[in-house]
Coordinates of C-alpha atoms and ligand atoms in Angstrom, one line a residue:
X169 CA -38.1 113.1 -112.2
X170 CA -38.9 109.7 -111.2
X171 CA -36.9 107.2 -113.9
X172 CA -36.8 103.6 -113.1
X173 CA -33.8 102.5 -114.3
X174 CA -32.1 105.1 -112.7
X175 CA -32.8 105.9 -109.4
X176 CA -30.2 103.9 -107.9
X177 CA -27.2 105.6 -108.0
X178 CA -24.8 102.1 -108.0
X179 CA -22.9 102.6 -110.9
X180 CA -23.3 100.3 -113.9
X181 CA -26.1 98.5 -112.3
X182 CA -29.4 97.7 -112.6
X183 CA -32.4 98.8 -110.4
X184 CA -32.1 95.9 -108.2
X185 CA -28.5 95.8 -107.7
X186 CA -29.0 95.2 -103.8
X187 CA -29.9 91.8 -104.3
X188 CA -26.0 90.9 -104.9
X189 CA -25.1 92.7 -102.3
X190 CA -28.4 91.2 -99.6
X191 CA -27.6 87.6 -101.3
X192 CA -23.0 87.9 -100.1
X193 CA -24.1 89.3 -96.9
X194 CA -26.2 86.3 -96.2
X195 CA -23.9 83.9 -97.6
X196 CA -21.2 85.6 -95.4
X197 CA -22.9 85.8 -92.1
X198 CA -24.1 81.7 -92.8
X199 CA -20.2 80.8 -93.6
X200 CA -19.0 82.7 -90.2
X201 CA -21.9 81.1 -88.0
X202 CA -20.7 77.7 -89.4
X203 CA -17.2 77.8 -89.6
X204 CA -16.3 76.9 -86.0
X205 CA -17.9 73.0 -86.3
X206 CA -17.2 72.7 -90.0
X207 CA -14.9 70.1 -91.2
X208 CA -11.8 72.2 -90.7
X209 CA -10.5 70.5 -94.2
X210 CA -11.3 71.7 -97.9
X211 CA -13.8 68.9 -99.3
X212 CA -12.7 69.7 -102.8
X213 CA -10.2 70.7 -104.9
X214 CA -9.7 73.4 -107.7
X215 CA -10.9 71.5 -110.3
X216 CA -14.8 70.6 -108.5
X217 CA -14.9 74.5 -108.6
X218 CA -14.1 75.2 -111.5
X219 CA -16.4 72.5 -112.8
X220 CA -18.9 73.8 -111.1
X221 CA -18.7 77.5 -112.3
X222 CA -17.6 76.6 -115.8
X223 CA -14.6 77.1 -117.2
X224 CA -15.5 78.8 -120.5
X225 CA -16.0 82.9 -120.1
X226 CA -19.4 83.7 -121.2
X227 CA -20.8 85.4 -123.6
X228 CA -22.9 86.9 -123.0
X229 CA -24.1 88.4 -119.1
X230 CA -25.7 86.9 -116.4
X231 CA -27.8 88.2 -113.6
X232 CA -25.8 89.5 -110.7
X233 CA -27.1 87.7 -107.7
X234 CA -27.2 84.5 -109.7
X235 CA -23.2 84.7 -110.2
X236 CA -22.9 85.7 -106.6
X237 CA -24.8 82.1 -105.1
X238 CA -23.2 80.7 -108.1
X239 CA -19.9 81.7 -106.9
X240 CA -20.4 80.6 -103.1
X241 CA -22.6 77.3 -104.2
X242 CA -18.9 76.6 -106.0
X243 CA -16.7 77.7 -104.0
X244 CA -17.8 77.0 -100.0
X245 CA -17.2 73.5 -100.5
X246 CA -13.4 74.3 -101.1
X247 CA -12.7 76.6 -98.5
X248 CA -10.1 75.8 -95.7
X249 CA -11.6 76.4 -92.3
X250 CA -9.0 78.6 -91.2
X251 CA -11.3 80.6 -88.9
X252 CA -11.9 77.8 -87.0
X253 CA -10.5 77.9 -83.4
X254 CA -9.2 74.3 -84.0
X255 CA -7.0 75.7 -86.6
X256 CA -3.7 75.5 -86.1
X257 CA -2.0 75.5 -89.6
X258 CA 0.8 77.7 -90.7
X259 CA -0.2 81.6 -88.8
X260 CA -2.9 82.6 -90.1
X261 CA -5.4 83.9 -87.5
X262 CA -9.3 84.4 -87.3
X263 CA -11.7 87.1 -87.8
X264 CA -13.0 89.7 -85.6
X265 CA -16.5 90.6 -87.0
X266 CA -16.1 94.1 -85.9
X267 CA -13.3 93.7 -88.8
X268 CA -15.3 92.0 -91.4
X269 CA -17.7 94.7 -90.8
X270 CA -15.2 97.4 -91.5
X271 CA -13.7 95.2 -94.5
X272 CA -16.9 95.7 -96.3
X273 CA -17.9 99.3 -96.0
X274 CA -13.3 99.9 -97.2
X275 CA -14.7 98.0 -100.3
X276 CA -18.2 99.9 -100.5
X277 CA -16.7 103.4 -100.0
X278 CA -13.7 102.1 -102.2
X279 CA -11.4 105.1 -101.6
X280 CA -8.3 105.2 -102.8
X281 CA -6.2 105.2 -99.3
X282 CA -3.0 106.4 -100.9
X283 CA -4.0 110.4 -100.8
X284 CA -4.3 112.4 -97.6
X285 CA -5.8 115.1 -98.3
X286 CA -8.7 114.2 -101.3
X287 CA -9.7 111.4 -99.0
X288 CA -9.6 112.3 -95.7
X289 CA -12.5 109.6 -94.3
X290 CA -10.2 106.3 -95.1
X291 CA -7.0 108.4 -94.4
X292 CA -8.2 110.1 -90.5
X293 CA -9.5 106.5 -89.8
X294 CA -5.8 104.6 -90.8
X295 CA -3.8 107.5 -89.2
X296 CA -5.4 107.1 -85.6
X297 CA -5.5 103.1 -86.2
X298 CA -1.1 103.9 -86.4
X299 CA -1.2 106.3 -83.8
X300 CA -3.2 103.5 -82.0
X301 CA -0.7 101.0 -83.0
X302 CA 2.7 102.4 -81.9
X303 CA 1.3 102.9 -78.9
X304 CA 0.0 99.9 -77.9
X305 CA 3.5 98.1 -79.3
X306 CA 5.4 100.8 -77.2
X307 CA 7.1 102.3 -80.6
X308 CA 8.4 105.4 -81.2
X309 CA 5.6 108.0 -81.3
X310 CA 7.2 109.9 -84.3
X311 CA 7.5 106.4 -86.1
X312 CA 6.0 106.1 -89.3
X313 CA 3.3 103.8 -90.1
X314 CA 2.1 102.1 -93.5
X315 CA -0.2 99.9 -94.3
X316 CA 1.0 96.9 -96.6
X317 CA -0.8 93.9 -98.2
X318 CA 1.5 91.8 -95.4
X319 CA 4.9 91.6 -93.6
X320 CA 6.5 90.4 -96.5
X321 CA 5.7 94.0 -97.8
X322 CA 6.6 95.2 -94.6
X323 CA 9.7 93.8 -94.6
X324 CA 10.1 95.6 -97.7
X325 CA 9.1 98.8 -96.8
X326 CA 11.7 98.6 -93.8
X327 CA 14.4 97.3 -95.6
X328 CA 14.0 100.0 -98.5
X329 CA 14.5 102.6 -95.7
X330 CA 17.6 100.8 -94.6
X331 CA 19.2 100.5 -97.5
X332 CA 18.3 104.2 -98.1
X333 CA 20.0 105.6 -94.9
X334 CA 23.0 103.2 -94.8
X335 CA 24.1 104.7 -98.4
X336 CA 23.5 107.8 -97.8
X337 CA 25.7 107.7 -94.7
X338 CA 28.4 106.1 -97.4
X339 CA 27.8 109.6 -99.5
X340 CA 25.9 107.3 -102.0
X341 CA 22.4 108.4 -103.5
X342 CA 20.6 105.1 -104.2
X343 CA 17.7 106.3 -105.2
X344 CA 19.1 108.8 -108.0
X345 CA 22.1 106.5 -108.9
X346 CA 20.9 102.5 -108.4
X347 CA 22.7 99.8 -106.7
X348 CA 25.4 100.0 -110.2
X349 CA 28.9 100.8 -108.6
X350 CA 27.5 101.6 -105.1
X351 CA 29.2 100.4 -102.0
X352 CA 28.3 97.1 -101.3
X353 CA 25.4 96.7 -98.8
X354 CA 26.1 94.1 -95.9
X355 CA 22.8 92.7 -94.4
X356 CA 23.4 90.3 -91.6
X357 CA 20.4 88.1 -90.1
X358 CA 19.8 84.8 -88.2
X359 CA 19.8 82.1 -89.6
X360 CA 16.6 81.1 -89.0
X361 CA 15.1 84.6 -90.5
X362 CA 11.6 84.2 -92.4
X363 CA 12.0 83.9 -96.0
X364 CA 10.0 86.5 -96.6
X365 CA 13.2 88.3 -95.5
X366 CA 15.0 86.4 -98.4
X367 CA 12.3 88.0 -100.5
X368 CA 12.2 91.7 -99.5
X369 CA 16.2 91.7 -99.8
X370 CA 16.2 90.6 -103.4
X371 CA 13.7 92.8 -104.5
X372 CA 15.8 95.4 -103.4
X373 CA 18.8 94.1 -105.4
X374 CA 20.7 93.2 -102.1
X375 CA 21.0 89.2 -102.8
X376 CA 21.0 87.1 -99.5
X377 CA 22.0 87.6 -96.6
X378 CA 25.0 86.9 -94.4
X379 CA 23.8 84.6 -91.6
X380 CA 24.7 84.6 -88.3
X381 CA 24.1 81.5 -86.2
X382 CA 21.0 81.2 -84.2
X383 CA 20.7 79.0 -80.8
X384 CA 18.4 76.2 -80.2
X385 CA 15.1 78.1 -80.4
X386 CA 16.6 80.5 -83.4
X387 CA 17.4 83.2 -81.6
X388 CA 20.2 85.2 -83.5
X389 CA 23.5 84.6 -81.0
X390 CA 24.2 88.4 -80.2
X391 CA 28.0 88.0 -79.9
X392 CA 28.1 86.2 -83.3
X393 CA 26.2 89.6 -84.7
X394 CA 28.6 91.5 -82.6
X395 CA 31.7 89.8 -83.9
X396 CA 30.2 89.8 -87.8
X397 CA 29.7 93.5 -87.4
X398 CA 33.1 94.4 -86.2
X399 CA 34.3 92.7 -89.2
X400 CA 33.6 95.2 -92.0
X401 CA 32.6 98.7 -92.1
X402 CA 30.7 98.4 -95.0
X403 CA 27.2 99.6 -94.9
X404 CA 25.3 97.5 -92.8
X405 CA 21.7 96.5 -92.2
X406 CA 20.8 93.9 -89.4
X407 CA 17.4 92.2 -89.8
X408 CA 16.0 90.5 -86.3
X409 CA 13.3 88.5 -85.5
X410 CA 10.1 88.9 -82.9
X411 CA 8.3 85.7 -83.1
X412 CA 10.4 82.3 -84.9
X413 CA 7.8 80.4 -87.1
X414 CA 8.4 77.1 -85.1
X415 CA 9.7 78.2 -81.6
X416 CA 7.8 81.2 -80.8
X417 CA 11.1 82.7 -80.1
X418 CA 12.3 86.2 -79.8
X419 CA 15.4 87.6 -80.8
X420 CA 17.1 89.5 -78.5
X421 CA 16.4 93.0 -80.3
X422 CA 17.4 95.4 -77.8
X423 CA 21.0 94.1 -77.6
X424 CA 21.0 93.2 -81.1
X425 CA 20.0 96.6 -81.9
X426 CA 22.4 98.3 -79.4
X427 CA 25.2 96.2 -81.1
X428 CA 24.1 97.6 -84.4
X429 CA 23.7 100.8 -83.4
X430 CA 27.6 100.9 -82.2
X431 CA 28.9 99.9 -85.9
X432 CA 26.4 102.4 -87.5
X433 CA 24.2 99.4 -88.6
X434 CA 20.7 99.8 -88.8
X435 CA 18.3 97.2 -87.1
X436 CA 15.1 95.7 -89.1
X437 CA 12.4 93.7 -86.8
X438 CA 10.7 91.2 -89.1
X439 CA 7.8 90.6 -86.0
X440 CA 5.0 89.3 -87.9
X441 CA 3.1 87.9 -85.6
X442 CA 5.3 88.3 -82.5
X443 CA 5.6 92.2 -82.5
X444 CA 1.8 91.9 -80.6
X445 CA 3.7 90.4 -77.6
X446 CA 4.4 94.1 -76.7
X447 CA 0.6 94.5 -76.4
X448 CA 0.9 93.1 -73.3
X449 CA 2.7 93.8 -69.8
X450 CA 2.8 89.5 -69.0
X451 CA 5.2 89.3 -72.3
X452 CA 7.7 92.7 -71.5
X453 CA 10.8 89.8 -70.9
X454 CA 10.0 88.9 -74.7
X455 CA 9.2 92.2 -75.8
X456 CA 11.7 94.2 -74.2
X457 CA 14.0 96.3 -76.3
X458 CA 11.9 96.2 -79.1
X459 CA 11.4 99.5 -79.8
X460 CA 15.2 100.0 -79.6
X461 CA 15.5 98.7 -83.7
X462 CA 14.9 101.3 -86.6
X463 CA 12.1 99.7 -88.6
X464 CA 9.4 97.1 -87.7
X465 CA 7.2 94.9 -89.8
X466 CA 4.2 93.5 -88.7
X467 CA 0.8 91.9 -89.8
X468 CA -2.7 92.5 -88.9
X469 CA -4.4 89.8 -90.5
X470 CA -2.2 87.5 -88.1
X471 CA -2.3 87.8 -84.5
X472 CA -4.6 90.8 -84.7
X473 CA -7.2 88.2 -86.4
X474 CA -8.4 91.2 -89.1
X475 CA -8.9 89.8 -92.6
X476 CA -6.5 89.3 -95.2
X477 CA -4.6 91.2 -96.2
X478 CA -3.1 93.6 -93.9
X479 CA 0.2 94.5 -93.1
X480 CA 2.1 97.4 -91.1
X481 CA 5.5 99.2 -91.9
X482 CA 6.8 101.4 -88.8
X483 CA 10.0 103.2 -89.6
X484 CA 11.7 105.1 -86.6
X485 CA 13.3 107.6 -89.2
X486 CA 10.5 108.7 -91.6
X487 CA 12.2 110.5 -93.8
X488 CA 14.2 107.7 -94.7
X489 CA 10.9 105.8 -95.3
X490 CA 10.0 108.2 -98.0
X491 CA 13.0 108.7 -99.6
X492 CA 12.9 105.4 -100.1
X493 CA 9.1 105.2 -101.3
X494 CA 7.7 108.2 -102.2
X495 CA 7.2 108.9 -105.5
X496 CA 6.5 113.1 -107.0
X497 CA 4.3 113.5 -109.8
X498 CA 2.5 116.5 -110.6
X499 CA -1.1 114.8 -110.4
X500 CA -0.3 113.4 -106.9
X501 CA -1.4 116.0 -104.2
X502 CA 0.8 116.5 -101.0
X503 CA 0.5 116.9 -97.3
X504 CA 2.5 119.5 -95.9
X505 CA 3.7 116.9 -93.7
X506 CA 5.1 114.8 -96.5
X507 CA 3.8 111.9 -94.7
X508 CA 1.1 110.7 -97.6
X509 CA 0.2 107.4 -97.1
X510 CA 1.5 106.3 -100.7
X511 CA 5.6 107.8 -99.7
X512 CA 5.4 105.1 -97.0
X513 CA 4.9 101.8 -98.5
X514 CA 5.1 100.1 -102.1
X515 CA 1.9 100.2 -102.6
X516 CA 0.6 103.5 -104.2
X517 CA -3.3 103.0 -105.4
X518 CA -4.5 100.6 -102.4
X519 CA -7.6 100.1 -100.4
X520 CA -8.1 101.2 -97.3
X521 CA -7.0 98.2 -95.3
X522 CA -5.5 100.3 -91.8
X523 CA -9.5 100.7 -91.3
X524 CA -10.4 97.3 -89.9
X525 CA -7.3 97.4 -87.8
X526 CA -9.0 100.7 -86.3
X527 CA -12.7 99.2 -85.7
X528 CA -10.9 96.2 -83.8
X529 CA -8.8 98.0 -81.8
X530 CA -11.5 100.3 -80.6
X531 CA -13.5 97.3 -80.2
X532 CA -11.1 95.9 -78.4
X533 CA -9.8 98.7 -76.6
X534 CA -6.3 98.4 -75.3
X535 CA -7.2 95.6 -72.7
X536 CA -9.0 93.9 -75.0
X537 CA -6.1 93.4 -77.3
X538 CA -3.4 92.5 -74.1
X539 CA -6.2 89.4 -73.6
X540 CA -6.4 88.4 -76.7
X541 CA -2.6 87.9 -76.7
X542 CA -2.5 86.8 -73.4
X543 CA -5.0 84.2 -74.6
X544 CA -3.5 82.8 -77.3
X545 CA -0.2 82.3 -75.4
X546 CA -1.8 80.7 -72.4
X547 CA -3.7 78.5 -75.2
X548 CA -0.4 77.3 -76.6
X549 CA 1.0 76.8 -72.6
X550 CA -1.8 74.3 -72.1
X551 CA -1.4 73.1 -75.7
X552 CA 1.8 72.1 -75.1
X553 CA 1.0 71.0 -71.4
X554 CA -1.5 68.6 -72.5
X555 CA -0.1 66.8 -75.9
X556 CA 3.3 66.3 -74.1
X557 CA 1.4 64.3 -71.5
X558 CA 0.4 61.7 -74.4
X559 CA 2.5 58.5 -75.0
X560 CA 5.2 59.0 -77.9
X561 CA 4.6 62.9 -78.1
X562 CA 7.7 65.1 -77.6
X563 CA 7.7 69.6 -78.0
X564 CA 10.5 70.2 -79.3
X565 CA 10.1 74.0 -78.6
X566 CA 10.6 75.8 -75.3
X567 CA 6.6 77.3 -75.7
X568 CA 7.5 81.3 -75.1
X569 CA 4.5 82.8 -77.2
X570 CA 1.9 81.1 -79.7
X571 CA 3.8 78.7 -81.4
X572 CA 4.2 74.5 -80.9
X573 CA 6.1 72.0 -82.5
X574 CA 5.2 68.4 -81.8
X575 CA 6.9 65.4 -83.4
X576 CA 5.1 61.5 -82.8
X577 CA 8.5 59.5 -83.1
X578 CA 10.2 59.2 -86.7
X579 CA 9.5 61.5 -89.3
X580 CA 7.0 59.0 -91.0
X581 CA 5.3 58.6 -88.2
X582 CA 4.7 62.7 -87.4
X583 CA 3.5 62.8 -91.2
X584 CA 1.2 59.7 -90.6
X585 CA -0.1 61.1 -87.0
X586 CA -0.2 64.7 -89.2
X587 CA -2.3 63.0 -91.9
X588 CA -4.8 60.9 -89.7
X589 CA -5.9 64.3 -87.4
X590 CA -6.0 66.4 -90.4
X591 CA -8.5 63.8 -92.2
X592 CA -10.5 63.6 -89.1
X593 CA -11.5 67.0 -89.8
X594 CA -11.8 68.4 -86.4
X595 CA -8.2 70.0 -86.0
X596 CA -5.6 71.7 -89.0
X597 CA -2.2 71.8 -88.0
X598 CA 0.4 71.7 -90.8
X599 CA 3.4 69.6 -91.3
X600 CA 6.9 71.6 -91.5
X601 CA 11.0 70.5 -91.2
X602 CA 12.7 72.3 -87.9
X603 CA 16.3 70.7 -86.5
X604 CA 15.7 68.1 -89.2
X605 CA 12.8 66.9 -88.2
X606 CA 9.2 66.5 -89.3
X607 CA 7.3 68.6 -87.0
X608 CA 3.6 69.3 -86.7
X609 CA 3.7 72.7 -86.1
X610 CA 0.6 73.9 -84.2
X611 CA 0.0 77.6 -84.5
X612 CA -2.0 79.6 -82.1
X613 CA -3.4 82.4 -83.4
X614 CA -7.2 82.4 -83.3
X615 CA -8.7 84.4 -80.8
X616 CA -11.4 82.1 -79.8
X617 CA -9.2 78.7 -79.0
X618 CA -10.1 78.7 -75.6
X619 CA -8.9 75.9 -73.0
X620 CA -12.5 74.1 -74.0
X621 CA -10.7 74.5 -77.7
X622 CA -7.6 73.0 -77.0
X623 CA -8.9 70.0 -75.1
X624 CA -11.1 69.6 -77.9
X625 CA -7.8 69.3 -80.0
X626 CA -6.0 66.9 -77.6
X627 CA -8.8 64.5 -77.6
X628 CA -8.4 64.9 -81.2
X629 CA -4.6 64.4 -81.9
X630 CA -5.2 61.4 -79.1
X631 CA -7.6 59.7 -81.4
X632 CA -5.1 60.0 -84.6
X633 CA -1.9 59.1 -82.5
X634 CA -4.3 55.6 -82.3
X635 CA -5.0 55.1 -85.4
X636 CA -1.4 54.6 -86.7
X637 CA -0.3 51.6 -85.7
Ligands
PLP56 C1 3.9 85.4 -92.1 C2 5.2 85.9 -91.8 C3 5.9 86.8 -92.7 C4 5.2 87.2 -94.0 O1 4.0 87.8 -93.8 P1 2.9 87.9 -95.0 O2 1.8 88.5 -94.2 O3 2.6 86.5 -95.4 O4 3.4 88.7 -96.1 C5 7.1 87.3 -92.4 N1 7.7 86.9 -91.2 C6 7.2 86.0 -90.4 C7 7.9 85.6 -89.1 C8 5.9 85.5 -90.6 O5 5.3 84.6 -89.8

């Protein structure tokens, strides 16, 4: 029987619930066919939006597709160009459309990826898209992969794994007994370790780290991690770095993790966006040794350039991931291989966010992925090539991988210079501290900044370098 009201089957909707969904896909496809020559710059602030859409809740409802224009009339205006291949500012990366694509039917199907077995679409899709994934980073095949809302969750998820196996091999059951009269945990890392590092350790109730000093680039120095670990034989975790925020710069993993390996350490590999250097055969001297660590964190929504927000945990030892993370409850139904997606990362309800990482790396396809890499790096070489050919411009990095830091002279001059190409509107790079110094920190991780992109960008940081006198 034919009723009108209800022959949609969209739940809690009326009849003509497409228009939403027609109205955000034409918003969305307009924003990403603009963003490359938009002013790269937010026009306004949190307060214009909220003006604009009202600050009181309302009473009573409003149509649909009027609150979705509504929302992006208010809210376009504020948005940071951070697709933009002139975008340099902290790492954030672009978007693949193929991903976008994905993205949206994840939130149409709206599975709930943490079960195998009641949702095996979402859950077949993510488990290829790891499969996929330790193979192109050349990690262990029998690695375990989850998916994370970033590295920071990553870091986590490795970390809990860590601190799992290292008390267990003290005869100490963390997970039944707590941190409360356990043997102290040691976790050693370089000094110039992300602080999402910092982050994942206190949740975990491990408190900060011991750091070991890190060369000019912040690479950990190997004999000081050697040294530290020969110091004590309390359980140890070692947490490395692929890919320094301002440097580029790789620890040396393999020999950091051999070293670890030889006082019963275990070896962590925050590689957030610098893990994707082992995507490609032109990087193996910065990726070599990698896959010698026990754990791995990494981000998609980086230099993958999938939306926000992915993440990816790999632990070498998988049973140690879910002994650490997985939960039992009666109502939660098991693989026989144990390895449901919700025992392998904090996250237990969660969308299905490995799919988008699948649809680009088949898009991509395993060359695909090396060029993309390969592009961004040769886009930082020239980068770096070109601004440290202008007058009063010095790189302070050695430019290894994606990253540039750039200072104009004294620190209130880099912040002026900073301040000047930001308002301009063409380029975003933001403004950090590295060796004391104010830095502008230009970070290359947009697939589409081309050579055409970057000289676009010099012109641009040429023409702010002039107007401060
Ligand atoms: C971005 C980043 C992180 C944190 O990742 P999120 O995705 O923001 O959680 C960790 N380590 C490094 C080196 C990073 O660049």
């Amino acid at each position: 029987m034919h009723h009108a009201g209800r022959t949609r089957l969209l739940v809690g909707m009326e009849p003509d619930a497409q228009r939403p969904l027609d109205l955000a896909f034409a918003r969305a496809v307009a924003w990403l066919e603009a963003v490359p020559e938009r002013h790269v710059a937010p026009a306004t602030g949190v307060d214009a939006v909220q003006d604009r859409l009202g600050r009181v809740l309302p009473e009573a409802g409003q149509d649909p597709a009027a609150v979705v224009g509504r929302l992006a009339d208010a809210v376009e205006p504020a948005l940071i160009a951070s697709q933009s291949p002139r975008f340099y500012g902290w790492v954030i990366g672009g978007t693949h459309p193929v991903a976008v694509a994905a993205d949206w039917l994840v939130t149409a199907w709206d599975q709930n990826a943490a079960m195998r077995e009641p949702m095996p679409g979402t859950s077949a899709v993510e488990e290829l898209a790891g499969r996929w994934l330790l193979d192109l980073l050349g990690l262990p095949a029998t690695a375990s992969v989850g998916f994370t809302t970033g590295a920071t969750t990553a870091n986590l998820a490795g970390l809990a794994a860590a601190r799992h196996r290292v008390l267990a091999d003290a005869g100490w059951d963390v997970e039944a007994h707590g941190l409360g009269g356990a043997p102290r945990v040691r976790v050693l890392a370089g000094a110039e370790r992300h602080g999402s590092v910092d982050l994942a350790l206190r949740y975990l109730g491990l408190g900060a780290a011991t750091l070991v000093p890190a060369d000019r680039e912040g690479r950990i120095d190997v004999a000081a991690l050697e040294a530290e670990l020969a110091r004590s034989s309390d359980p140890t975790i070692v947490v490395l770095q692929a890919g320094n925020l301002h440097s580029g710069a790789f620890d040396d993993v393999g020999a950091a993790s051999d070293a670890a390996h030889r006082h019963g350490a275990w070896a962590h590999v925050d590689g957030a966006f610098g893990l994707w250097a082992a995507a490609t055969p032109r990087l193996t001297h910065l990726a070599a040794g990698l896959a010698r660590a026990d754990s791995w964190a990494t981000d998609a929504h980086k230099t993958l350039n999938t939306p926000y927000d992915c993440g990816v945990s790999f632990v070498a030892h998988p049973a140690d991931a879910v002994a650490a993370l997985g939960a039992q409850a009666s109502y939660l139904v098991a693989t026989a291989s144990g390895l449901d997606p919700w025992t392998l990362v904090p996250e237990m309800s969660r969308r299905a966010r490995g799919v988008p990482v699948w649809a680009t790396l088949a898009a991509l396809g395993r060359s695909g992925v090396a060029a993309l890499v390969d592009g961004l790096v040769a886009a930082a070489a020239l980068l770096a090539d070109e601004l440290g050919r202008l007058a009063g411009v010095e790189i302070l990095n050695d430019v290894v991988y994606t990253q540039v830091c750039v200072t104009f002279g004294a620190d209130e001059r880099t912040a002026a210079v900073a301040d000047a190409l930001r308002a301009q509107g063409e380029v975003y790079a933001s403004t950090s501290r590295w060796h004391d110094r104010t830095v502008l920190r230009f970070s290359v991780s947009n697939a589409w900044t081309d050579a055409g992109q970057v000289r676009r960008t010099v012109e641009a940081v040429r023409r702010a370098i002039d107007a401060v006198p």
